[in-house]
Coordinates of C-alpha atoms and ligand atoms in Angstrom, one line a residue:
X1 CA -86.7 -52.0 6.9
X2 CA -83.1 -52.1 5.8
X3 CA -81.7 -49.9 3.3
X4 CA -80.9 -52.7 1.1
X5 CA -84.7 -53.5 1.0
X6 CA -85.8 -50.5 -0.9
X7 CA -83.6 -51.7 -4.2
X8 CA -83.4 -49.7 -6.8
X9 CA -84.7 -46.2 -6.3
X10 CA -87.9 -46.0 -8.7
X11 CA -88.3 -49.5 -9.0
X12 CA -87.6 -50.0 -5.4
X13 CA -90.5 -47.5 -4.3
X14 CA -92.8 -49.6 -6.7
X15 CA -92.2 -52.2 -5.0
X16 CA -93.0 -50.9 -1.7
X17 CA -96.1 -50.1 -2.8
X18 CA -97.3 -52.8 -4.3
X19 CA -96.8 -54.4 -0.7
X20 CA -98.4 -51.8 1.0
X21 CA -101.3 -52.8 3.3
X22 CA -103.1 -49.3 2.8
X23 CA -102.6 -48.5 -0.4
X24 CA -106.6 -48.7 -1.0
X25 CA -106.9 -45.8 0.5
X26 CA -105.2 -43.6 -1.6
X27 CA -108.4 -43.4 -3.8
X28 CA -110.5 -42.4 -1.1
X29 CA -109.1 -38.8 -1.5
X30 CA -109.1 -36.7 -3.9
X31 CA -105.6 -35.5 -5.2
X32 CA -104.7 -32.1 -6.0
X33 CA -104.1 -31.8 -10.2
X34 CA -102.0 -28.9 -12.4
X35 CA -104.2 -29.4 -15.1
X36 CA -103.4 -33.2 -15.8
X37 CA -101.1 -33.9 -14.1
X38 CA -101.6 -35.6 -10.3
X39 CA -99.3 -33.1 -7.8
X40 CA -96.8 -34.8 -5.4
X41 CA -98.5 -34.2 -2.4
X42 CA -96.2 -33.9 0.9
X43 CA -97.9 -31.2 2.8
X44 CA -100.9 -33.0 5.2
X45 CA -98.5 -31.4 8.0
X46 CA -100.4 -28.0 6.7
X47 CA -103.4 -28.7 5.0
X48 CA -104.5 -32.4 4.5
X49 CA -106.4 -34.0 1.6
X50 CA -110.3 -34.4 0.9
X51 CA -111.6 -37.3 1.3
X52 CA -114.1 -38.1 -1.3
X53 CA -116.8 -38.5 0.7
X54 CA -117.0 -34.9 2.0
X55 CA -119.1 -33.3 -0.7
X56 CA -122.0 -36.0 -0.1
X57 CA -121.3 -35.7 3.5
X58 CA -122.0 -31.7 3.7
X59 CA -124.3 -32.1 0.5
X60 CA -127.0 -34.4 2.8
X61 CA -126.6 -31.5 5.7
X62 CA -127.6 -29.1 2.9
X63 CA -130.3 -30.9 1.9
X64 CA -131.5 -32.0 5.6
X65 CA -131.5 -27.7 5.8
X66 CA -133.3 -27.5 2.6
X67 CA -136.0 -30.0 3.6
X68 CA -136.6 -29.7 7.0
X69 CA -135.6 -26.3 7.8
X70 CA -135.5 -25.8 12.1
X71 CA -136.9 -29.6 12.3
X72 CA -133.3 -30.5 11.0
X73 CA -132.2 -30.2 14.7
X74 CA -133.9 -33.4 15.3
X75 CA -134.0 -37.1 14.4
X76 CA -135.9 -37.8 11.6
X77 CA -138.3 -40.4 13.3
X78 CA -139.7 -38.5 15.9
X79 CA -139.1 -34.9 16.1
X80 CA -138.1 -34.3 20.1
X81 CA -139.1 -32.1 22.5
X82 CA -135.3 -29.4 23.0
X83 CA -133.8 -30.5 25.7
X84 CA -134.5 -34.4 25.3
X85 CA -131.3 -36.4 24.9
X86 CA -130.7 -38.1 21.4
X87 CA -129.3 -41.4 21.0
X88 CA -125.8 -41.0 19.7
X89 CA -124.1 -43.2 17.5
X90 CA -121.4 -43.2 15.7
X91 CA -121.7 -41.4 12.3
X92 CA -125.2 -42.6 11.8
X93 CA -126.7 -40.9 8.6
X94 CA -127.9 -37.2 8.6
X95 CA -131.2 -38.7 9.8
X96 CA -129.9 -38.3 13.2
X97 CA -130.5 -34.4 13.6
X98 CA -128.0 -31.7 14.5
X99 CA -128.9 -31.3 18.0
X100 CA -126.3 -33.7 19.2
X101 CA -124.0 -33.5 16.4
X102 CA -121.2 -32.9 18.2
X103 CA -121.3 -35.7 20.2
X104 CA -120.5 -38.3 17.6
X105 CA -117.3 -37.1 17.1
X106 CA -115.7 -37.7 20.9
X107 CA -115.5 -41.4 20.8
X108 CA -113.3 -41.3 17.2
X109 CA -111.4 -38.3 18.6
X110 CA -111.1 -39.8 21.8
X111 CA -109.6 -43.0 20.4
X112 CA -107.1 -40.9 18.8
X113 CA -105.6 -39.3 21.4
X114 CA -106.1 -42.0 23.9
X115 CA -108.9 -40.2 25.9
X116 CA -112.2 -41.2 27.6
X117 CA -115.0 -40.2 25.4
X118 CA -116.1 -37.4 27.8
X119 CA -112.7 -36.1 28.1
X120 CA -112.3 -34.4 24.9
X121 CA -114.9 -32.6 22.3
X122 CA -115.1 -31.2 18.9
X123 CA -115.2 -27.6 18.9
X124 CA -114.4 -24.1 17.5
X125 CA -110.6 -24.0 16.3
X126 CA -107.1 -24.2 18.2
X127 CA -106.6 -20.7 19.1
X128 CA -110.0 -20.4 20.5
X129 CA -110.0 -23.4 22.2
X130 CA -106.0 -22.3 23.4
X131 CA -107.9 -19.4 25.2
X132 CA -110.7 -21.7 26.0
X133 CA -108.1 -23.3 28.2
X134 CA -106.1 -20.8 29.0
X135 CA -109.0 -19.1 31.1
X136 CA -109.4 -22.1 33.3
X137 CA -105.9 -23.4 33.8
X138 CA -103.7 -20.3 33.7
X139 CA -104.8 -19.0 37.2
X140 CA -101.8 -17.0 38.1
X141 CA -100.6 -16.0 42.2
X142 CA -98.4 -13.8 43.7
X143 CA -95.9 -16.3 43.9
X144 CA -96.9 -18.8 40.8
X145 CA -97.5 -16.4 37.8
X146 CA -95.4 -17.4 35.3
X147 CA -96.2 -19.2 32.1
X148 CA -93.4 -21.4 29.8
X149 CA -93.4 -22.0 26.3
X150 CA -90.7 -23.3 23.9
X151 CA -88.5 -20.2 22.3
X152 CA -89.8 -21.8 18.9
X153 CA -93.4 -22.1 19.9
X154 CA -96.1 -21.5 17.2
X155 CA -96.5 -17.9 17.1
X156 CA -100.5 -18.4 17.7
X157 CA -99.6 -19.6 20.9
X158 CA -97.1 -17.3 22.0
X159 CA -99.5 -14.5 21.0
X160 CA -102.1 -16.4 22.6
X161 CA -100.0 -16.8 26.2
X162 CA -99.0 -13.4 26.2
X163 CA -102.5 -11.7 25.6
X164 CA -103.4 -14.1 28.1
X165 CA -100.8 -12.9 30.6
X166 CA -101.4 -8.7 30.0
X167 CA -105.1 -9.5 30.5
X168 CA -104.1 -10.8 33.5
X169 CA -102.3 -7.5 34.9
X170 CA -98.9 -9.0 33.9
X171 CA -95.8 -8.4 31.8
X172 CA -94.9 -10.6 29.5
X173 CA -90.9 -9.7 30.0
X174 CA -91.7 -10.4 33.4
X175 CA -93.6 -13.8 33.5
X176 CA -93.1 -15.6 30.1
X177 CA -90.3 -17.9 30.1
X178 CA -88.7 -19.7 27.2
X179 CA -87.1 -22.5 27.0
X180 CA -84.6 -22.4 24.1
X181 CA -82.6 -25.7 22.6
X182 CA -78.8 -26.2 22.8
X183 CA -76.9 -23.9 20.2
X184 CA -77.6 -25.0 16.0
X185 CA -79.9 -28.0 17.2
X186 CA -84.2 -27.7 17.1
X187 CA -84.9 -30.2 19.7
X188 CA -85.9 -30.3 23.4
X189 CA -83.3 -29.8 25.9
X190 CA -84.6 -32.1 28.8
X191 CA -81.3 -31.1 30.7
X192 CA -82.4 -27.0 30.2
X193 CA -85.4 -27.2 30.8
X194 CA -84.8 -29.4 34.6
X195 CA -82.9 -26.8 35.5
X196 CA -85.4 -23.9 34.6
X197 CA -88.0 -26.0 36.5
X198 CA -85.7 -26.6 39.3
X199 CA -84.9 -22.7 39.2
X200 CA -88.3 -21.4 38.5
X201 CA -90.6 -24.0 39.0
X202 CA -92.5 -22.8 42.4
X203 CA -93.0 -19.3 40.2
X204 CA -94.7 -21.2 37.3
X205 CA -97.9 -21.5 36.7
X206 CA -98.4 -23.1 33.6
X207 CA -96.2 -25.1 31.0
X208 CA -97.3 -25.3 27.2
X209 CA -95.9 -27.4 24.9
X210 CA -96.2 -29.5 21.6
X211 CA -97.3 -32.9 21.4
X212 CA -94.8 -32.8 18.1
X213 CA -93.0 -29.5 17.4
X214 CA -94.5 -27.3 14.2
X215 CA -90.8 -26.6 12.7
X216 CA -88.6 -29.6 13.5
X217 CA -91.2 -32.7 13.7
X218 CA -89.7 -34.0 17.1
X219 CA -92.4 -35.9 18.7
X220 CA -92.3 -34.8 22.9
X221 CA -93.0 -37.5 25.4
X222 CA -96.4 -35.9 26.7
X223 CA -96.4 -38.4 30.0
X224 CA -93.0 -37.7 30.8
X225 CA -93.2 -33.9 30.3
X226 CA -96.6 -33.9 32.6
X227 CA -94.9 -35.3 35.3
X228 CA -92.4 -33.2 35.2
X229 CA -94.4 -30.5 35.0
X230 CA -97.0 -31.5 38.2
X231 CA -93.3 -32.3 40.4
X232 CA -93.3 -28.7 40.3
X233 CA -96.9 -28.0 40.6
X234 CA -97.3 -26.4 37.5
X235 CA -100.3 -26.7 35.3
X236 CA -99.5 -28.1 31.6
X237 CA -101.5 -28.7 28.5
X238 CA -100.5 -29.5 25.1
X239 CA -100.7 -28.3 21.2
X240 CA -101.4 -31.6 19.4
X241 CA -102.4 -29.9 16.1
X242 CA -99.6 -31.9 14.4
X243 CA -99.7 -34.8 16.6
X244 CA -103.3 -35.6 15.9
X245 CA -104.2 -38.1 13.1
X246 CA -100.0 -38.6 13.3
X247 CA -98.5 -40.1 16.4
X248 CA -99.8 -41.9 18.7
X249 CA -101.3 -40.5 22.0
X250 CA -102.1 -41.1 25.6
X251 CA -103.9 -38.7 27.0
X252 CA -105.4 -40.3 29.9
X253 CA -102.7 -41.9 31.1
X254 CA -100.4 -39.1 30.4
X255 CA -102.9 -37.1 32.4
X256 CA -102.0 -33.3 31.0
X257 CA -104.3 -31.0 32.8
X258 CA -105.3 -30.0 28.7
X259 CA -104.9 -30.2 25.3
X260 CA -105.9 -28.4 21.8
X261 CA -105.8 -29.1 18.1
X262 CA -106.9 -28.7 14.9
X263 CA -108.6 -31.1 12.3
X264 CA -107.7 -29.5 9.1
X265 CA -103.6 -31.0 9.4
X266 CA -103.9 -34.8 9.6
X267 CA -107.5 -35.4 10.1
X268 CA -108.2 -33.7 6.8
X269 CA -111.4 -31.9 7.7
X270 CA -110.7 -28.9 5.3
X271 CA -109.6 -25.2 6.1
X272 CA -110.4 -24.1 9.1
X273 CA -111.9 -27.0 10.2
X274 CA -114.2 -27.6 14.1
X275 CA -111.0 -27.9 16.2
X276 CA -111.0 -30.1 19.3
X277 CA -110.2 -29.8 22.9
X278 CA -108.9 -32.8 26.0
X279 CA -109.8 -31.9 29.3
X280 CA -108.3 -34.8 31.9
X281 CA -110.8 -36.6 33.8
X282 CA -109.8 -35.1 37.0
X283 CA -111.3 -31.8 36.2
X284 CA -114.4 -33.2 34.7
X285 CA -116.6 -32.0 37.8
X286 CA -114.3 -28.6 38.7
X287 CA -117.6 -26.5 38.3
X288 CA -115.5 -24.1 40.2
X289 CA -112.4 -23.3 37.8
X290 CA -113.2 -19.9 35.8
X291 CA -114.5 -20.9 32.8
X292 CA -115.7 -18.6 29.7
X293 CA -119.6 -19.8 29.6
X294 CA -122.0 -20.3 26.9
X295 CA -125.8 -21.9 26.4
X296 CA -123.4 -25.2 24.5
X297 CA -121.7 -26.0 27.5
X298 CA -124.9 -26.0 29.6
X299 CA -126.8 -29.1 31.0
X300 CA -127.6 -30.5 28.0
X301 CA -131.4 -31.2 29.5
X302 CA -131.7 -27.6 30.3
X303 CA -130.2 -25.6 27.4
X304 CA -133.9 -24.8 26.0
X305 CA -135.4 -24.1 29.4
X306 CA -133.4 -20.2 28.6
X307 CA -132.8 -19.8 32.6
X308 CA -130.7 -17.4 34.2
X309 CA -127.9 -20.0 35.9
X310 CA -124.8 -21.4 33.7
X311 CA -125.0 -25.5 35.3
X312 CA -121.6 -26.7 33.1
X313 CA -122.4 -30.2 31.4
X314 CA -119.6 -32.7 32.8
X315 CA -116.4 -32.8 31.2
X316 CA -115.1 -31.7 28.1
X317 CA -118.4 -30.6 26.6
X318 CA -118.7 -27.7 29.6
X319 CA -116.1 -25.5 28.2
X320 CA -118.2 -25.5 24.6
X321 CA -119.6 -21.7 23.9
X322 CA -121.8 -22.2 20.9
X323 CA -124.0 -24.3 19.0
X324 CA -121.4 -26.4 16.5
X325 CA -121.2 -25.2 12.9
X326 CA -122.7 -28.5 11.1
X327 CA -121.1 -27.6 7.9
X328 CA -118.0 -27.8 9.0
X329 CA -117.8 -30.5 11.5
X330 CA -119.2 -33.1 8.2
X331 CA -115.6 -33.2 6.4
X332 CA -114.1 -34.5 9.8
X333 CA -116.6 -37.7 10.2
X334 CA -115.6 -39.1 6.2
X335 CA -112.2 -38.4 7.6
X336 CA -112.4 -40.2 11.1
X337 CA -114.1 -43.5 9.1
X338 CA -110.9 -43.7 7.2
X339 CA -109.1 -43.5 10.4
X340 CA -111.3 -46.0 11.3
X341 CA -111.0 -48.3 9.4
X342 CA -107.5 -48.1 8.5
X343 CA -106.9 -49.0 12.2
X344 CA -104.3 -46.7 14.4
X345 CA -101.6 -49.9 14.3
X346 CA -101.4 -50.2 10.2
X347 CA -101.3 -46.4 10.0
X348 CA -98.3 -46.4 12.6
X349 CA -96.6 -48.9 11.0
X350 CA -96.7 -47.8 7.3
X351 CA -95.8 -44.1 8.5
X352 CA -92.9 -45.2 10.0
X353 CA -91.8 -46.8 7.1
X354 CA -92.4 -44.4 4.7
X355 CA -90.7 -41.3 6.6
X356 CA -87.6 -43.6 7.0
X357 CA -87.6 -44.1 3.3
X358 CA -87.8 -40.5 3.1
X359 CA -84.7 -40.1 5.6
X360 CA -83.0 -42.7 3.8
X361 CA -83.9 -41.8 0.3
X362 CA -82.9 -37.8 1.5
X363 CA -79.3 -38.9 3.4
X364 CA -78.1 -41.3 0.3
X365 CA -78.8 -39.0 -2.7
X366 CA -78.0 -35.5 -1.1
X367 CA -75.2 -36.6 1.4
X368 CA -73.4 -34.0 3.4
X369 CA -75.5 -31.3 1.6
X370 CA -78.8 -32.3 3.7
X371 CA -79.4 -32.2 7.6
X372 CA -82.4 -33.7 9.1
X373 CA -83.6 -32.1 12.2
X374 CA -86.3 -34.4 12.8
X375 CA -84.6 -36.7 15.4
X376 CA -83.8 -39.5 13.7
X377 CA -85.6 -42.1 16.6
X378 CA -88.8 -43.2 15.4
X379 CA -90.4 -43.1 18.5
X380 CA -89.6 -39.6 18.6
X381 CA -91.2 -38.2 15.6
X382 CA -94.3 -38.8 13.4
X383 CA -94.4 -38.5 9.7
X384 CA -92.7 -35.3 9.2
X385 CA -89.4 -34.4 8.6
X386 CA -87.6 -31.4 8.8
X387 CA -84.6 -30.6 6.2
X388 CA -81.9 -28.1 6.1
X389 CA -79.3 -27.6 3.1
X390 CA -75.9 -26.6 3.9
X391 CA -75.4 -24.7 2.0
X392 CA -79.0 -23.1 1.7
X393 CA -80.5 -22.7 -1.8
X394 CA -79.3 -19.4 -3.1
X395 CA -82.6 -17.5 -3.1
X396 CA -85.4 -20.3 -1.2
X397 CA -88.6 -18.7 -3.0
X398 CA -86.7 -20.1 -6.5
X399 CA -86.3 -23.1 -5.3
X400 CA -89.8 -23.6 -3.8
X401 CA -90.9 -22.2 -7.1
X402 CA -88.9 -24.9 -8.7
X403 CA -89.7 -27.6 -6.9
X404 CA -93.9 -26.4 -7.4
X405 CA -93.0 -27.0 -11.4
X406 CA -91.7 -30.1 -10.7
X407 CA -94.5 -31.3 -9.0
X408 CA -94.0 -31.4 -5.5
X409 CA -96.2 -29.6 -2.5
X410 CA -94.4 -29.4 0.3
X411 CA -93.5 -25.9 2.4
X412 CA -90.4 -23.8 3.6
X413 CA -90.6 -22.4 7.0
X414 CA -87.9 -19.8 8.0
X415 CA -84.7 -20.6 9.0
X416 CA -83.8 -22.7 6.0
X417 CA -86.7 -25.2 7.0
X418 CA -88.2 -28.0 3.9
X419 CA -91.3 -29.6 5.6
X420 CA -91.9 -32.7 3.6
X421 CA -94.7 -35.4 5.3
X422 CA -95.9 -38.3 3.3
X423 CA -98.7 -38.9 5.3
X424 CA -99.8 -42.9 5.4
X425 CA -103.4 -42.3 4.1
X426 CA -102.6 -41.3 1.0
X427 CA -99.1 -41.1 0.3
X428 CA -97.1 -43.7 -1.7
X429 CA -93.2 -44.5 -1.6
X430 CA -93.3 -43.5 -4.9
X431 CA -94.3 -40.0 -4.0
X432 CA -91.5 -39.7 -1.7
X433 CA -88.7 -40.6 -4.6
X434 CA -90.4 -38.4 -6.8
X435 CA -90.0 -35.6 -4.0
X436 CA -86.4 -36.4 -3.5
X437 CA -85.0 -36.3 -7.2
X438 CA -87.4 -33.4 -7.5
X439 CA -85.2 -32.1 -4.8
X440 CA -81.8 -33.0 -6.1
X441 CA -82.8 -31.8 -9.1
X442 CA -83.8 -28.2 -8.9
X443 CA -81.4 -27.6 -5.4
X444 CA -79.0 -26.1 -7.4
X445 CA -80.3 -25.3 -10.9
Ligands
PLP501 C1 -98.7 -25.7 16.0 C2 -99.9 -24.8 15.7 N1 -100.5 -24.2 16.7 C3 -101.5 -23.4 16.4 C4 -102.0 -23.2 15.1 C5 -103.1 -22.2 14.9 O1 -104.3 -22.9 14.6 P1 -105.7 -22.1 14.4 O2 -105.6 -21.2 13.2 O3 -106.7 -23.3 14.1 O4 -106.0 -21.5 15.6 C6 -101.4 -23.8 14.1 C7 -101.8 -23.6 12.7 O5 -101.3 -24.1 11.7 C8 -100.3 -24.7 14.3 O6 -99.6 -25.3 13.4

């Protein structure tokens, strides 16, 4: 899209949407209101929208509960005998029993981060799941102890690594590397971190990074970042919970030993949403890596027999604990139809276009005053962008405040961080010019 496409401000964003492809689906969520008034929405990065079908979703799960009581567990037609393998379908209806509820979510997660189907599974939330994995890949030597993280990793995760280290005996000072970025910029530094791998590599254990960075948007190339990694012999495993539902992915392929993520960002499954988890094929049948057990991640067949031995199911669905909370797991199947049927190459295109009519829109009406940390590559971000003033806003919580009157959601991270993300689902290029004038606007009043 050249900038000369997008015409007039206003009435070039009206235009844009009258041509979008997906603009249907903009009714299929429901959109956050100040009394009348429909909110500028830019903040799926944090907490994405409901779609409408959620309350009947977790209304029929209610009422399957009310009804049937323990028999909900199974299909409707012919109550099974625990420990009897259900058919499972896609999404079929709440007729299908809670039993294997879980399982019709891998093969819509799976085609969204480019998985097999037994590769990944729905399960607990990120931080859990982060420990989950942590357990099993994080198996530290004399010589190979160390774990690396970015210096801006999400705090969860840092927390997470270093309980995970001191639990192992071992001082984080000692055996948690970071890997900083080159002096005022937010993004990778490929050259930095060769050299720490070349320098440290045979003492590392375990590498931990983002599929797309929390603060700055960059999108990291998970494939080349594995290889890296396994040159060195280190274990790696990613944070997708903002690359899920917003870039595309290739897990297989890219062959991580694991990844983790949440469903309540872009896969709009509500707060504190069933998270998920990727385990790569190749450990599907490593019954021997230490695991954290429980009666979910048991031969499926066997669960209700209540013996004494832990036999992991294959795959993925071995590192689950407990039985899935139902309730929470029904937001993310309205949210994975839309995905659906929106189709991953429609949703790629229109996000790229939007978030460069955001960069565009940002760069021409603020100028100098605005820097855009998001690399500026396409392929190297998703929907999000990250903005910095120069100067700041005097006092940030006044201009937050500001921009909240005027409208517009969207979030301040410290340093001097805007977060804006009009996500493809439900976002319009006439949210993103309301957002920038908003911004222009209030900056300095
Ligand atoms: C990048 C990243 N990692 C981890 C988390 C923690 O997720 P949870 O609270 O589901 O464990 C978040 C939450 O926003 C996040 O943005």
């Amino acid at each position: 899209m050249r900038s000369r496409d997008f015409g007039r401000a206003a009435a070039g964003a009206r235009t844009l949407d009258a041509a979008d492809e997906l603009r249907a689906f903009r009714a299929r969520f429901a959109l956050p209101k100040d009394g009348r008034r429909t909110l500028t929405y830019l903040c799926g990065h944090s907490l994405g929208l409901m779609p409408r079908d959620v309350p009947s979703r977790v209304a029929a799960e209610l009422e399957r509960w009310a009804e049937l009581g323990v028999e909900g567990h199974f299909p409707n037609d012919a109550p099974r005998r625990a420990g009897s393998r259900a058919r499972a379908s896609a999404f079929p209806g709440p007729e299908a029993g809670w039993l294997d509820y879980h399982e019709r979510f891998s093969a819509p997660l799976a085609k969204l981060v480019g998985a097999k189907p037994d590769e990944v599974v729905a399960m607990n939330t990120l931080t859990v799941n982060l420990h989950l994995m942590l357990v099993s890949f994080f198996r530290p030597t004399k010589r190979r102890f160390k774990i690396l993280i970015e210096r801006d990793a999400f705090p969860s995760d840092r927390y997470a690594v270093q309980s995970q280290l001191r639990f192992h005996g071992l001082d984080p000072r000692d055996a948690l590397l970071e890997l900083g970025s080159r002096r005022g910029s937010f993004a990778l530094d490929r050259e930095r971190l060769d050299a720490l791998l070349e320098r440290e590599g045979e003492r590392i254990a375990l590498i931990l990074l983002p599929g797309v960075q929390y603060l700055s948007g960059e999108r990291l190339d998970v494939g080349e970042l594995t290889r890296a990694a396994r040159r060195h012999g280190c274990a790696i495993g990613f944070d997708l919970a903002h690359a899920i539902g917003n870039v595309p992915l290739a897990l297989h392929s890219d062959a991580p030993d694991f990844a983790v993520w949440c469903s309540y960002k872009y896969l709009n499954a509500g707060p504190g949403a069933v998270g998920g988890c990727f385990v790569h094929e190749r450990h599907a049948e490593a019954y021997d890596l230490p695991r954290f057990a429980g009666w979910w991640g048991n031969d499926r067949a066997r669960r209700f027999l209540m013996e004494p031995q832990f036999a992991p199911l294959r795959g993925a669905e071995g590192w689950q604990l407990s039985n899935p909370p139902i309730l929470s797991l029904a937001p993310l199947a309205a949210s994975l139809e839309l995905f659906a049927s929106a189709g991953p190459k429609r949703l790629r295109r229109k996000s790229e276009r939007l978030t460069r009519y955001l960069e565009w829109l940002l760069t021409t009406e603020l100028g100098d005053r605005v820097r855009i940390l998001t690399p500026h590559d396409p392929a190297r971000r998703g929907c999000h962008l990250a903005v910095q003033f120069d100067p700041p806003p005097r006092k940030a919580g006044t201009f937050m405040a500001r921009l909240r009157a005027a409208g517009i959601v969207a979030d301040w991270r410290q340093p001097n961080v805007l977060r804006l993300a009009p996500v493809p689902l439900y976002n319009r290029y006439r949210d993103v010019y309301d957002a920038v004038e908003a911004v222009k606007r209030t900056l300095d009043a």
